[in-house]
Amino acid sequence: MLRFLEVVSEHIKNLRNHIDLETVGEMIKLIDSARSIFVIGAGRSGYIAKAFAMRLMHLGYTVYVVGETVTPRITDQDVLVAISGSGETTSVVNISKKAKDIGSKLVAVTGKRDSSLAKMADVVMVVKGKMKQERDEILSQLAPLGTMFELTAMIFLDALVAEIMMQKHLTEKDLEARHAVLE
Amino acid sequence: MLRFLEVVSEHIKNLRNHIDLETVGEMIKLIDSARSIFVIGAGRSGYIAKAFAMRLMHLGYTVYVVGETVTPRITDQDVLVAISGSGETTSVVNISKKAKDIGSKLVAVTGKRDSSLAKMADVVMVVKGKMKQERDEILSQLAPLGTMFELTAMIFLDALVAEIMMQKHLTEKDLEARHAVLE
Amino acid sequence: MLRFLEVVSEHIKNLRNHIDLETVGEMIKLIDSARSIFVIGAGRSGYIAKAFAMRLMHLGYTVYVVGETVTPRITDQDVLVAISGSGETTSVVNISKKAKDIGSKLVAVTGKRDSSLAKMADVVMVVKGKMKQERDEILSQLAPLGTMFELTAMIFLDALVAEIMMQKHLTEKDLEARHAVLE
Amino acid sequence: MLRFLEVVSEHIKNLRNHIDLETVGEMIKLIDSARSIFVIGAGRSGYIAKAFAMRLMHLGYTVYVVGETVTPRITDQDVLVAISGSGETTSVVNISKKAKDIGSKLVAVTGKRDSSLAKMADVVMVVKGKMKQERDEILSQLAPLGTMFELTAMIFLDALVAEIMMQKHLTEKDLEARHAVLE
């Protein structure tokens, strides 16, 4: 358990040198210029997508989760943010393809720059779950399956929220004013 | 199986004489005058609530499901439509109370006019799952637990959609234009 | 509104002559012989699928909804019940194909016997949303998009629950004993 | 953005000194001795709860999410893991109380040891979103609302998964064998 916390802490620290800030800027630009933002992810990446969508709503954006009840037809004025570590999850790839065919913009948040998802995307935000200097063997025992990607993606997306708050001079109070109370 | 279909068919036929059209008018008025419509239900009634919310979105309303990702803070400009056969489901009653405290309007869709939920509501739309002339004994064997309420509520709410379409001169094409395609 | 209730009541009455009881028997047999039952549907058909899955759980089956948190890997000992009016919903067709490739059995609940979904299925349960003698024009105004299929499928699946209860001598009390109370 | 990553990295590093390993042991013992594990959380904590539940399923436990379709009645043989930063979220507190009344065990994963949720719990796993040495002012600007608790709870729960894997000699392959493929 303590070793896991050490590995994650170190990984996040290293992430600071691996995040491409120019791409971050392009991602924020696409989000800002869209009429609505749609998000998608499968399994645990789906929960990360939802956690991000909730914060986008708190920030004042119009945002929808693919597959939720009130999600309308996507248009060529909208952007889809698709989250997949492998970039090969069938449903995420198929739906991203549909969105591209309709003319929507696509942001891929993925661990693989050469994945099917990344190849279609207007902006490819690479979020490494495993970095070169980390030993795969140890990680798969401590952090099985997509664990490192999911944690890293969640932390990256919350960092993005911090960045947007700063750029737009939003405070915690602004977000709280939109936070659901029926829970 | 055939007996069940017969009972349901007969029940829906009788429903025409039991639906209070004046209350239907009040329910539509509350929905129309709200800034946003929130819906809530637990278990199978929750799925009915979502099926209704999806159609409200297709009709052009701004609508949210309590507990879904993009649902914002409810205000005194909004209406909550709460669905509960017994009108006593803990979470539905508690959340409806919160909404009333905030100043939101409340529509109860319930089988019980004297339930906790109904007592708080601005409009009580009674949808009978079991009618006087129907024998409880038979029904509980054919249609266990909330089955009759759930089916009746779903059909009633789709009838309400038909009513709103007619009043607003909306066609299937108008609804289709808002229907999600990413699925 | 009253016209809608009349149309639905009449439709359910006619359904008794259109349901193929032999196919119902085959569907129950597949459900009974599976290790686990998986269900899938998109949009409002997805809510129907969930309402059915909940009752299967109440009846004592091991059942999962594709896409929900605790749903494990499907195997060739399992059956997938896929609900789609058109039988062409992309995600439902793709996932059903995957299940078939793995060797799972497939039950299609659909309005179209010649659809992509139906063609793959081991059992095709045709549930007509619109019958020959009904005028399409009127229906699309009263019951837009998949409304008639969704209502008919929900009622049919609850009739199936009644049938299973009878065959297995289960009572409402047996179902209630498994009904969630944390709500 | 980089400052946020630095703060989170530092926070996780410090977490190693704040996690009570004895309580971790008690939490694992309760999970191991339960017939089924139920999880609950609201909003973003709800997604953390689901991400944890999915891994418990991968590890071979019988696990359910409160409010999902196939979740049965909880019993006094089961444990409820409730996640709430404040420990005061209405629905989480009310449902935890119900579970305790039924005789289920309760694990609270919370930031507040003296919260309503913690007071009821058999095991209180305190996961600090904000530590003494961290300046609240900065954090609320970088990590608004429950962000730090949610990230910390997610990382802690994945550390718990690593711990269970080690104790039970489970490998990534064991988890993969249960991972859903219909997605």
XYZ file of C-alpha atoms in Angstrom:
732
model
C 0.000 0.000 0.000
C 2.743 2.484 0.959
C 4.777 1.472 -2.104
C 1.730 2.146 -4.302
C 1.336 5.659 -2.852
C 5.040 6.295 -3.438
C 4.802 5.157 -7.070
C 1.727 7.305 -7.747
C 3.251 10.353 -6.041
C 6.414 9.994 -8.115
C 4.416 9.444 -11.289
C 2.394 12.630 -10.796
C 5.586 14.548 -10.077
C 7.105 13.302 -13.343
C 3.894 14.094 -15.185
C 4.806 17.790 -14.901
C 7.614 17.210 -17.391
C 5.531 15.092 -19.757
C 2.344 17.154 -20.151
C 2.473 19.075 -23.427
C 1.270 22.541 -22.415
C 0.709 23.602 -26.014
C -1.730 20.718 -26.492
C -3.401 21.696 -23.211
C -3.941 25.148 -24.714
C -5.499 23.654 -27.858
C -7.765 21.430 -25.764
C -9.029 24.408 -23.763
C -9.562 26.354 -27.000
C -11.729 23.561 -28.473
C -13.736 23.298 -25.247
C -14.227 27.045 -25.120
C -15.327 27.427 -28.715
C -17.817 24.542 -28.678
C -21.545 25.129 -28.300
C -21.765 22.006 -26.133
C -19.188 19.549 -24.834
C -19.925 15.832 -24.951
C -17.820 13.311 -23.019
C -17.453 9.558 -23.359
C -15.493 6.753 -21.731
C -16.072 3.070 -20.909
C -15.676 1.340 -17.544
C -13.492 3.243 -15.066
C -12.500 5.739 -17.771
C -16.235 6.426 -18.057
C -16.339 7.461 -14.390
C -13.357 9.762 -14.987
C -15.236 11.252 -17.945
C -18.282 11.850 -15.744
C -16.231 13.386 -12.927
C -14.725 15.782 -15.510
C -18.118 16.555 -17.078
C -19.517 17.450 -13.659
C -16.721 19.969 -13.098
C -17.240 21.443 -16.601
C -20.881 22.013 -15.621
C -19.718 23.656 -12.382
C -17.450 25.900 -14.487
C -20.484 27.056 -16.493
C -20.137 25.003 -19.689
C -23.013 23.188 -21.380
C -21.932 19.572 -21.147
C -23.419 16.122 -21.757
C -22.394 12.529 -21.118
C -22.955 10.164 -24.050
C -25.615 7.673 -22.974
C -27.178 9.767 -20.190
C -30.854 10.656 -20.312
C -30.861 14.308 -21.335
C -28.055 14.145 -23.917
C -29.271 15.631 -27.230
C -28.111 15.106 -30.821
C -24.503 16.172 -31.277
C -23.792 18.710 -34.053
C -20.821 20.128 -35.963
C -20.763 22.991 -33.442
C -19.916 20.603 -30.603
C -16.810 18.859 -29.299
C -16.540 15.289 -28.039
C -13.942 14.526 -25.362
C -13.214 10.784 -25.531
C -11.228 9.048 -22.782
C -9.568 5.682 -23.399
C -6.199 4.475 -22.128
C -5.633 2.064 -25.009
C -7.429 4.276 -27.501
C -9.010 1.093 -28.854
C -12.164 0.589 -26.710
C -14.751 -0.479 -29.310
C -17.699 1.677 -28.259
C -15.552 4.764 -27.671
C -13.849 4.431 -31.061
C -17.129 3.764 -32.916
C -18.952 6.665 -31.322
C -16.012 9.006 -31.858
C -16.060 8.033 -35.524
C -19.781 8.861 -35.704
C -19.144 12.246 -34.107
C -16.361 13.007 -36.597
C -18.650 12.014 -39.510
C -21.205 14.526 -38.226
C -18.499 17.195 -38.181
C -17.981 17.510 -34.413
C -14.509 18.197 -33.105
C -12.803 15.372 -31.212
C -10.376 15.521 -28.290
C -8.737 12.181 -27.431
C -7.455 11.754 -23.874
C -5.413 8.571 -24.209
C -2.192 6.820 -23.311
C -1.412 5.871 -26.923
C -0.565 8.492 -29.546
C -0.832 5.945 -32.379
C -4.189 4.447 -31.353
C -7.347 4.357 -33.513
C -8.883 7.012 -31.280
C -5.851 9.306 -31.445
C -5.630 9.031 -35.241
C -9.141 10.456 -35.674
C -8.780 13.255 -33.123
C -8.383 17.001 -33.704
C -6.426 17.234 -30.463
C -4.570 14.280 -28.943
C -3.892 14.757 -25.254
C -1.445 12.003 -24.316
C -1.633 11.097 -20.630
C 0.907 8.415 -19.844
C -0.190 5.792 -17.340
C 3.199 4.158 -17.501
C 6.386 6.079 -18.237
C 9.615 4.777 -19.722
C 11.570 4.803 -16.519
C 8.903 2.838 -14.638
C 9.161 -0.922 -14.532
C 6.075 -2.499 -16.119
C 6.427 -5.622 -14.073
C 6.127 -3.830 -10.751
C 3.335 -1.585 -11.971
C 1.088 -4.397 -13.210
C 1.281 -5.955 -9.758
C 0.628 -2.692 -7.910
C -1.629 -0.992 -10.436
C -3.373 -3.625 -12.553
C -5.079 -3.009 -15.901
C -5.823 0.673 -16.594
C -5.258 1.869 -13.004
C -2.303 4.186 -13.691
C -3.952 5.708 -16.779
C -7.221 6.263 -14.924
C -5.591 7.937 -11.918
C -3.342 10.030 -14.141
C -6.218 11.067 -16.429
C -8.386 12.058 -13.446
C -5.592 14.134 -11.924
C -4.739 15.702 -15.306
C -8.375 16.660 -15.920
C -8.640 18.222 -12.453
C -5.433 20.130 -13.243
C -7.169 21.318 -16.415
C -10.091 22.524 -14.297
C -7.621 24.481 -12.127
C -6.112 25.972 -15.280
C -9.519 27.045 -16.657
C -10.489 28.552 -13.261
C -7.288 30.609 -13.288
C -7.660 31.748 -16.897
C -11.311 32.749 -16.385
C -10.838 34.157 -12.866
C -13.400 31.748 -11.436
C -13.465 30.973 -7.710
C -14.702 28.018 -5.689
C -17.850 30.055 -4.934
C -18.693 30.255 -8.658
C -18.517 26.497 -8.906
C -20.454 25.951 -5.706
C -23.313 28.095 -7.040
C -23.905 25.467 -9.748
C -23.263 22.365 -7.592
C -26.284 20.081 -7.255
C -27.981 20.125 -3.844
C -30.550 17.378 -4.441
C -28.409 14.472 -3.310
C -49.089 -14.295 -20.160
C -52.256 -13.716 -22.219
C -54.249 -13.026 -19.046
C -51.687 -10.387 -18.059
C -52.019 -8.631 -21.415
C -55.802 -8.688 -21.042
C -55.639 -7.173 -17.559
C -53.251 -4.416 -18.670
C -55.308 -3.610 -21.778
C -58.464 -3.348 -19.681
C -56.677 -1.250 -17.057
C -55.459 1.268 -19.649
C -58.955 1.443 -21.132
C -60.395 2.233 -17.696
C -57.664 4.766 -17.069
C -59.401 7.089 -19.529
C -62.200 7.545 -16.999
C -59.879 7.996 -14.032
C -57.360 10.529 -15.313
C -58.253 13.993 -14.008
C -57.823 16.199 -17.094
C -57.872 19.388 -15.042
C -54.842 18.169 -13.078
C -53.177 17.219 -16.357
C -53.629 20.836 -17.458
C -52.057 22.102 -14.211
C -49.123 19.704 -14.614
C -48.452 20.930 -18.165
C -48.705 24.546 -16.954
C -46.056 23.950 -14.247
C -43.774 22.202 -16.731
C -44.203 25.002 -19.257
C -43.550 27.829 -16.819
C -40.434 26.274 -15.245
C -36.952 27.364 -16.236
C -35.776 23.755 -15.940
C -37.556 20.511 -15.150
C -35.963 18.018 -12.779
C -37.209 14.438 -12.480
C -36.686 11.802 -9.816
C -37.742 8.226 -9.109
C -36.220 5.148 -7.460
C -35.890 1.660 -8.932
C -38.226 0.937 -11.839
C -40.028 4.250 -11.252
C -36.620 5.841 -11.806
C -36.431 4.301 -15.283
C -39.935 5.640 -16.019
C -38.754 9.074 -14.855
C -35.752 8.866 -17.202
C -37.865 7.710 -20.152
C -40.131 10.735 -19.542
C -37.179 13.118 -19.141
C -35.734 11.955 -22.452
C -38.995 12.774 -24.217
C -39.174 16.204 -22.511
C -35.701 16.893 -23.942
C -36.943 15.771 -27.380
C -39.864 18.194 -26.970
C -37.389 21.049 -26.428
C -37.521 21.486 -22.639
C -34.449 21.919 -20.445
C -34.584 18.848 -18.241
C -32.366 17.062 -15.727
C -32.436 13.765 -13.848
C -31.564 14.024 -10.147
C -28.295 12.147 -9.656
C -27.052 12.318 -13.258
C -23.723 13.941 -14.048
C -24.712 17.277 -15.584
C -27.599 18.099 -13.231
C -27.074 21.588 -11.735
C -28.381 23.194 -8.541
C -32.191 23.396 -8.530
C -33.726 26.838 -7.939
C -37.104 28.362 -7.104
C -37.637 28.874 -10.845
C -37.625 25.105 -11.452
C -40.083 22.243 -11.076
C -39.362 18.753 -9.752
C -41.456 15.870 -11.098
C -41.269 13.051 -8.533
C -42.516 9.552 -9.374
C -43.356 7.060 -6.626
C -46.197 4.537 -6.531
C -46.408 4.457 -2.754
C -45.438 8.110 -2.394
C -43.263 7.000 0.531
C -39.902 6.047 -1.085
C -37.370 7.539 1.359
C -34.960 9.183 -1.085
C -37.738 10.547 -3.291
C -39.608 12.027 -0.318
C -36.427 13.513 1.242
C -35.237 15.079 -2.000
C -38.696 16.428 -2.801
C -38.738 18.051 0.627
C -35.359 19.668 -0.079
C -36.649 20.991 -3.399
C -39.743 22.461 -1.712
C -37.551 24.109 0.945
C -35.575 25.775 -1.855
C -38.826 27.065 -3.338
C -39.080 24.779 -6.384
C -42.492 23.601 -7.520
C -43.275 19.920 -7.028
C -45.404 17.585 -9.162
C -46.097 14.195 -7.567
C -46.917 11.306 -9.912
C -48.148 8.696 -7.453
C -50.746 6.033 -6.748
C -51.577 7.445 -3.302
C -53.278 10.834 -2.870
C -52.662 10.825 0.900
C -48.954 9.878 0.765
C -46.074 11.944 2.196
C -45.043 12.856 -1.345
C -48.538 13.921 -2.403
C -49.020 16.050 0.711
C -46.015 18.237 -0.181
C -46.812 18.590 -3.870
C -48.160 21.614 -5.759
C -49.829 19.262 -8.218
C -50.763 15.672 -7.359
C -51.225 13.526 -10.439
C -52.810 10.322 -9.190
C -52.083 7.368 -11.470
C -53.802 4.276 -10.143
C -51.889 1.031 -10.504
C -54.781 -0.900 -9.030
C -58.386 0.220 -9.389
C -61.289 -0.575 -7.116
C -62.921 -3.068 -9.421
C -59.686 -5.057 -9.860
C -58.990 -7.944 -7.553
C -55.775 -7.364 -5.616
C -55.160 -11.043 -5.179
C -55.013 -11.770 -8.904
C -52.970 -8.656 -9.636
C -50.238 -9.405 -7.101
C -49.737 -12.776 -8.762
C -49.722 -11.405 -12.316
C -48.208 -7.983 -11.654
C -46.075 -8.152 -8.514
C -44.879 -5.172 -6.472
C -45.130 -1.848 -8.344
C -45.646 -3.382 -11.819
C -49.130 -1.971 -12.477
C -48.186 1.510 -11.228
C -45.007 1.537 -13.297
C -46.712 0.482 -16.523
C -49.590 2.884 -15.944
C -47.272 5.781 -15.100
C -45.148 5.152 -18.205
C -48.220 5.039 -20.443
C -49.732 8.110 -18.763
C -46.513 10.101 -19.213
C -46.328 9.106 -22.891
C -49.952 10.235 -23.217
C -48.859 13.536 -21.685
C -46.136 13.804 -24.328
C -48.791 13.269 -27.026
C -50.905 15.996 -25.404
C -47.992 18.464 -25.321
C -47.125 17.680 -28.965
C -50.702 18.437 -29.979
C -50.938 21.644 -27.943
C -47.615 22.939 -29.300
C -48.091 21.640 -32.854
C -44.907 19.574 -32.652
C -44.340 16.667 -35.033
C -42.241 13.519 -34.836
C -39.641 15.317 -36.985
C -39.212 18.021 -34.328
C -38.491 15.370 -31.742
C -36.198 13.411 -34.036
C -34.078 16.519 -34.615
C -33.110 16.455 -30.920
C -32.780 12.660 -30.564
C -29.276 11.486 -29.638
C -27.341 9.782 -32.441
C -24.260 8.776 -30.462
C -25.517 5.399 -29.305
C -54.447 12.115 -24.310
C -57.582 9.961 -24.129
C -57.119 8.895 -27.760
C -53.575 7.789 -26.917
C -54.807 5.642 -24.025
C -57.433 4.102 -26.331
C -54.824 3.284 -28.971
C -52.464 1.703 -26.436
C -55.245 -0.293 -24.782
C -56.367 -1.631 -28.161
C -52.773 -2.396 -29.173
C -52.119 -4.449 -26.031
C -55.391 -6.305 -26.573
C -54.327 -7.190 -30.130
C -50.887 -8.187 -28.894
C -52.432 -11.326 -27.419
C -52.977 -12.622 -30.941
C -49.542 -11.626 -32.199
C -47.260 -12.957 -29.474
C -45.726 -16.252 -30.587
C -46.064 -18.433 -27.492
C -43.661 -21.024 -28.826
C -40.939 -18.375 -29.077
C -41.824 -17.241 -25.555
C -41.156 -20.799 -24.408
C -37.756 -20.822 -26.157
C -36.857 -17.469 -24.601
C -37.676 -18.733 -21.111
C -35.670 -21.893 -21.790
C -32.568 -19.877 -22.782
C -32.935 -17.647 -19.715
C -33.348 -20.661 -17.453
C -30.380 -22.570 -18.797
C -27.927 -19.635 -18.709
C -25.408 -19.239 -15.929
C -25.951 -15.471 -16.019
C -28.272 -13.249 -18.040
C -26.934 -10.023 -19.533
C -29.256 -7.333 -20.889
C -28.624 -4.416 -23.203
C -30.587 -1.587 -24.831
C -29.941 2.041 -25.820
C -31.971 5.102 -24.860
C -35.530 4.339 -23.707
C -35.105 0.685 -24.709
C -32.186 0.680 -22.278
C -34.529 1.672 -19.439
C -36.904 -1.141 -20.466
C -33.943 -3.526 -20.386
C -33.045 -2.346 -16.876
C -36.632 -2.624 -15.634
C -36.667 -6.216 -16.928
C -33.255 -7.013 -15.441
C -34.412 -5.790 -12.035
C -37.385 -8.164 -12.127
C -35.143 -11.065 -13.218
C -33.044 -10.361 -10.128
C -36.213 -10.344 -8.001
C -37.107 -13.714 -9.560
C -33.768 -15.119 -8.361
C -31.701 -15.083 -11.568
C -28.102 -13.847 -11.755
C -28.401 -10.885 -14.083
C -26.227 -8.001 -15.294
C -26.739 -4.843 -17.334
C -24.060 -4.217 -19.983
C -22.211 -1.054 -18.957
C -23.097 -1.136 -15.250
C -20.361 -1.251 -12.639
C -20.429 -4.847 -11.428
C -20.984 -6.536 -14.798
C -18.304 -9.217 -15.339
C -16.916 -10.798 -18.508
C -19.620 -12.627 -20.463
C -18.958 -16.284 -21.323
C -20.356 -18.991 -23.574
C -22.472 -20.171 -20.627
C -24.404 -16.894 -20.599
C -27.260 -15.357 -22.561
C -27.547 -11.757 -23.759
C -31.044 -10.270 -24.080
C -30.790 -7.332 -26.514
C -33.670 -4.869 -26.904
C -33.927 -2.660 -29.985
C -37.072 -1.630 -31.866
C -35.306 -1.158 -35.185
C -32.810 -3.938 -34.492
C -30.172 -1.639 -35.985
C -28.943 0.456 -33.005
C -25.173 0.545 -33.564
C -23.945 -0.181 -30.032
C -26.541 -2.898 -29.426
C -25.741 -4.642 -32.714
C -21.950 -4.392 -32.189
C -22.069 -5.678 -28.642
C -24.443 -8.496 -29.579
C -21.998 -9.504 -32.298
C -19.177 -9.573 -29.734
C -21.289 -11.752 -27.431
C -22.056 -14.175 -30.260
C -18.341 -14.361 -31.153
C -17.625 -15.353 -27.549
C -20.239 -18.087 -27.820
C -22.985 -16.577 -25.674
C -26.592 -17.151 -26.640
C -28.510 -14.132 -27.938
C -32.196 -13.265 -27.549
C -33.348 -10.331 -29.691
C -36.425 -8.420 -28.510
C -37.183 -6.293 -31.551
C -39.883 -4.963 -33.857
C -38.094 -6.154 -37.006
C -37.656 -9.836 -37.818
C -35.246 -9.068 -40.677
C -32.990 -6.637 -38.771
C -29.228 -7.047 -38.212
C -29.915 -7.870 -34.562
C -32.576 -10.472 -35.349
C -30.390 -12.183 -37.955
C -27.703 -12.933 -35.354
C -30.057 -14.084 -32.615
C -30.710 -17.595 -31.332
C -34.240 -16.541 -30.420
C -36.037 -13.638 -32.095
C -38.908 -12.328 -30.011
C -40.816 -9.996 -32.310
C -42.753 -7.345 -30.388
C -44.654 -5.180 -32.807
C -44.860 -1.489 -31.928
C -47.059 -0.851 -34.924
C -49.400 -3.457 -36.336
C -50.696 -3.727 -39.857
C -54.169 -2.514 -39.121
C -52.906 0.616 -37.314
C -52.431 3.796 -39.295
C -48.801 4.921 -39.166
C -49.739 8.537 -39.699
C -51.881 8.750 -36.570
C -49.392 6.777 -34.486
C -46.376 8.962 -35.300
C -48.359 11.957 -34.087
C -49.588 10.282 -30.896
C -46.655 7.998 -30.221
C -43.513 9.468 -31.780
C -40.282 7.594 -32.486
C -39.994 4.289 -30.615
C -42.844 4.971 -28.135
C -45.133 2.123 -29.207
C -42.284 -0.404 -29.325
C -41.001 0.680 -25.929
C -44.405 0.455 -24.218
C -45.175 -2.855 -25.896
C -41.773 -4.322 -25.029
C -42.098 -3.246 -21.389
C -45.575 -4.770 -21.108
C -44.475 -7.945 -22.905
C -41.480 -8.371 -20.596
C -43.683 -7.907 -17.528
C -46.028 -10.520 -18.993
C -42.986 -12.785 -19.304
C -42.249 -12.183 -15.606
C -45.844 -13.214 -14.786
C -45.373 -16.348 -16.897
C -42.119 -17.272 -15.128
C -43.707 -16.670 -11.706
C -46.535 -19.033 -12.622
C -44.283 -21.735 -14.043
C -41.977 -21.606 -11.008
C -44.737 -21.141 -8.426
C -43.186 -17.893 -7.190
C -45.247 -15.354 -5.265
C -44.978 -11.618 -4.748
C -43.389 -12.361 -1.354
C -40.525 -14.234 -3.021
C -39.798 -11.216 -5.180
C -40.144 -8.774 -2.305
C -37.538 -10.707 -0.314
C -34.941 -9.755 -2.932
C -36.161 -6.178 -3.555
C -33.607 -3.497 -2.664
C -34.380 -1.500 0.474
C -31.510 0.990 0.293
C -33.299 3.610 -1.790
C -1.651 23.290 -13.989
C 1.940 22.376 -13.032
C 1.397 23.770 -9.536
C -1.679 21.562 -9.169
C 0.310 18.461 -10.147
C 3.011 19.418 -7.631
C 0.460 19.863 -4.844
C -1.213 16.526 -5.589
C 2.111 14.690 -5.835
C 3.215 16.127 -2.492
C -0.162 15.334 -0.918
C 0.002 11.667 -1.969
C 3.559 11.443 -0.665
C 2.431 12.787 2.703
C -0.538 10.442 2.701
C 1.863 7.578 3.414
C 2.386 8.997 6.895
C -1.277 9.665 7.549
C -2.922 6.406 6.484
C -3.705 4.308 9.565
C -2.561 0.830 8.540
C -4.379 -0.818 11.423
C -7.673 0.616 10.175
C -6.782 -0.557 6.670
C -6.467 -4.052 8.084
C -9.887 -3.799 9.769
C -11.435 -2.540 6.532
C -10.034 -5.486 4.567
C -11.255 -7.862 7.270
C -14.825 -6.513 7.036
C -14.761 -6.720 3.231
C -13.422 -10.263 3.355
C -15.940 -11.541 5.865
C -18.997 -10.049 4.171
C -21.293 -12.143 1.987
C -21.691 -9.170 -0.366
C -20.196 -5.684 -0.433
C -22.399 -2.702 -1.203
C -20.935 0.709 -2.070
C -22.477 4.167 -2.078
C -21.402 7.736 -2.804
C -23.002 10.882 -4.264
C -21.715 13.020 -7.128
C -17.985 12.598 -7.842
C -17.587 10.442 -4.723
C -20.185 8.192 -6.338
C -17.905 7.685 -9.344
C -15.024 6.853 -6.995
C -17.296 4.329 -5.289
C -18.138 2.752 -8.649
C -14.492 2.651 -9.758
C -13.681 0.830 -6.483
C -16.665 -1.534 -6.828
C -15.541 -2.498 -10.342
C -12.099 -3.467 -9.006
C -13.653 -5.452 -6.139
C -15.586 -7.402 -8.782
C -12.316 -7.955 -10.697
C -10.781 -9.231 -7.449
C -13.555 -11.824 -7.186
C -15.836 -10.287 -4.569
C -19.636 -10.143 -4.871
C -20.286 -6.418 -4.981
C -23.199 -4.070 -5.681
C -23.659 -0.325 -6.156
C -26.629 1.149 -4.273
C -29.106 2.365 -6.891
C -27.908 0.180 -9.777
C -30.276 -2.229 -11.476
C -29.225 -5.617 -10.144
C -28.581 -4.588 -6.527
C -30.555 -6.870 -4.163
C -31.789 -6.375 -0.604
C -28.909 -5.824 1.815
C -28.729 -8.134 4.843
C -26.919 -8.361 8.167
C -24.325 -10.570 6.457
C -23.254 -7.694 4.183
C -21.048 -4.618 4.475
C -21.760 -1.149 3.089
C -18.781 1.005 2.086
C -19.950 4.630 2.127
C -17.810 7.392 0.608
C -18.364 11.043 1.550
C -15.759 13.754 2.068
C -17.892 15.765 4.482
C -19.545 12.693 5.942
C -22.787 14.653 5.855
C -24.218 14.013 2.342
C -27.934 13.508 3.053
C -28.624 10.444 0.909
C -25.397 8.707 1.932
C -26.047 9.296 5.643
C -29.719 8.233 5.412
C -28.970 5.061 3.486
C -26.064 4.180 5.785
C -28.431 4.540 8.720
C -30.912 2.175 7.049
C -28.123 -0.364 6.472
C -27.053 -0.164 10.123
C -30.678 -0.639 11.262
C -30.809 -3.827 9.170
C -27.626 -5.042 10.882
C -25.143 -4.595 8.016
C -21.609 -3.534 8.805
C -20.617 -0.012 7.720
C -17.233 1.284 6.540
C -17.036 5.075 6.236
C -14.424 6.487 3.842
C -14.483 10.156 4.781
C -12.405 13.245 5.462
C -14.116 13.926 8.806
C -13.723 11.628 11.796
C -16.493 13.419 13.721
C -19.088 13.432 10.912
C -22.560 11.857 11.076
C -21.383 9.121 8.725
C -18.246 8.358 10.746
C -20.175 8.217 14.027
C -22.345 5.361 12.750
C -19.548 3.359 11.161
C -17.936 0.112 12.325
C -14.710 1.188 10.646
C -13.836 4.820 9.946
C -11.209 5.168 7.247
C -10.122 8.798 7.375
C -8.739 10.010 4.046
C -7.634 13.613 4.361
C -8.279 15.801 1.326
C -6.560 18.708 3.036
C -3.783 18.269 5.565
C -2.769 20.629 8.335
C 0.367 21.875 6.662
C -1.454 22.732 3.415
C -2.848 26.202 2.975
C -6.628 26.073 2.497
C -6.655 29.282 0.525
C -4.387 27.960 -2.219
C -6.097 24.599 -2.332
C -9.615 25.977 -2.817
C -8.360 27.880 -5.838
C -6.468 24.936 -7.326
C -8.689 22.122 -6.133
C -12.220 23.430 -5.594
C -14.955 21.706 -3.569
C -14.259 18.023 -2.916
C -11.450 17.652 -5.492
C -8.633 16.787 -3.067
C -10.785 14.325 -1.126
C -11.986 12.640 -4.320
C -8.499 12.234 -5.787
C -7.090 11.054 -2.468
C -9.947 8.603 -1.912
C -9.566 7.162 -5.417
C -5.815 6.717 -4.975
C -6.266 5.265 -1.484
C -8.838 2.743 -2.728
C -6.561 1.691 -5.583
C -3.783 1.272 -3.005
C -6.190 -0.951 -1.073
C -6.717 -3.021 -4.230
C -2.919 -3.412 -4.527
C -2.806 -4.495 -0.881
C -5.561 -7.097 -1.351
C -3.852 -8.430 -4.509
C -0.631 -8.874 -2.568
C -2.288 -10.523 0.444
C -4.278 -12.915 -1.764
C -1.488 -13.526 -4.297
C -3.667 -12.306 -7.162
C -2.120 -11.150 -10.433
C -3.268 -8.806 -13.179
C -4.303 -11.883 -15.174
C -6.760 -12.910 -12.449
C -8.402 -9.505 -12.632
C -8.409 -9.456 -16.422
C -10.258 -12.775 -16.497
C -13.246 -11.047 -14.846
C -13.005 -7.727 -16.740
C -16.052 -6.945 -18.904
C -15.504 -7.287 -22.645
C -18.897 -6.027 -23.837
C -18.006 -2.351 -24.060
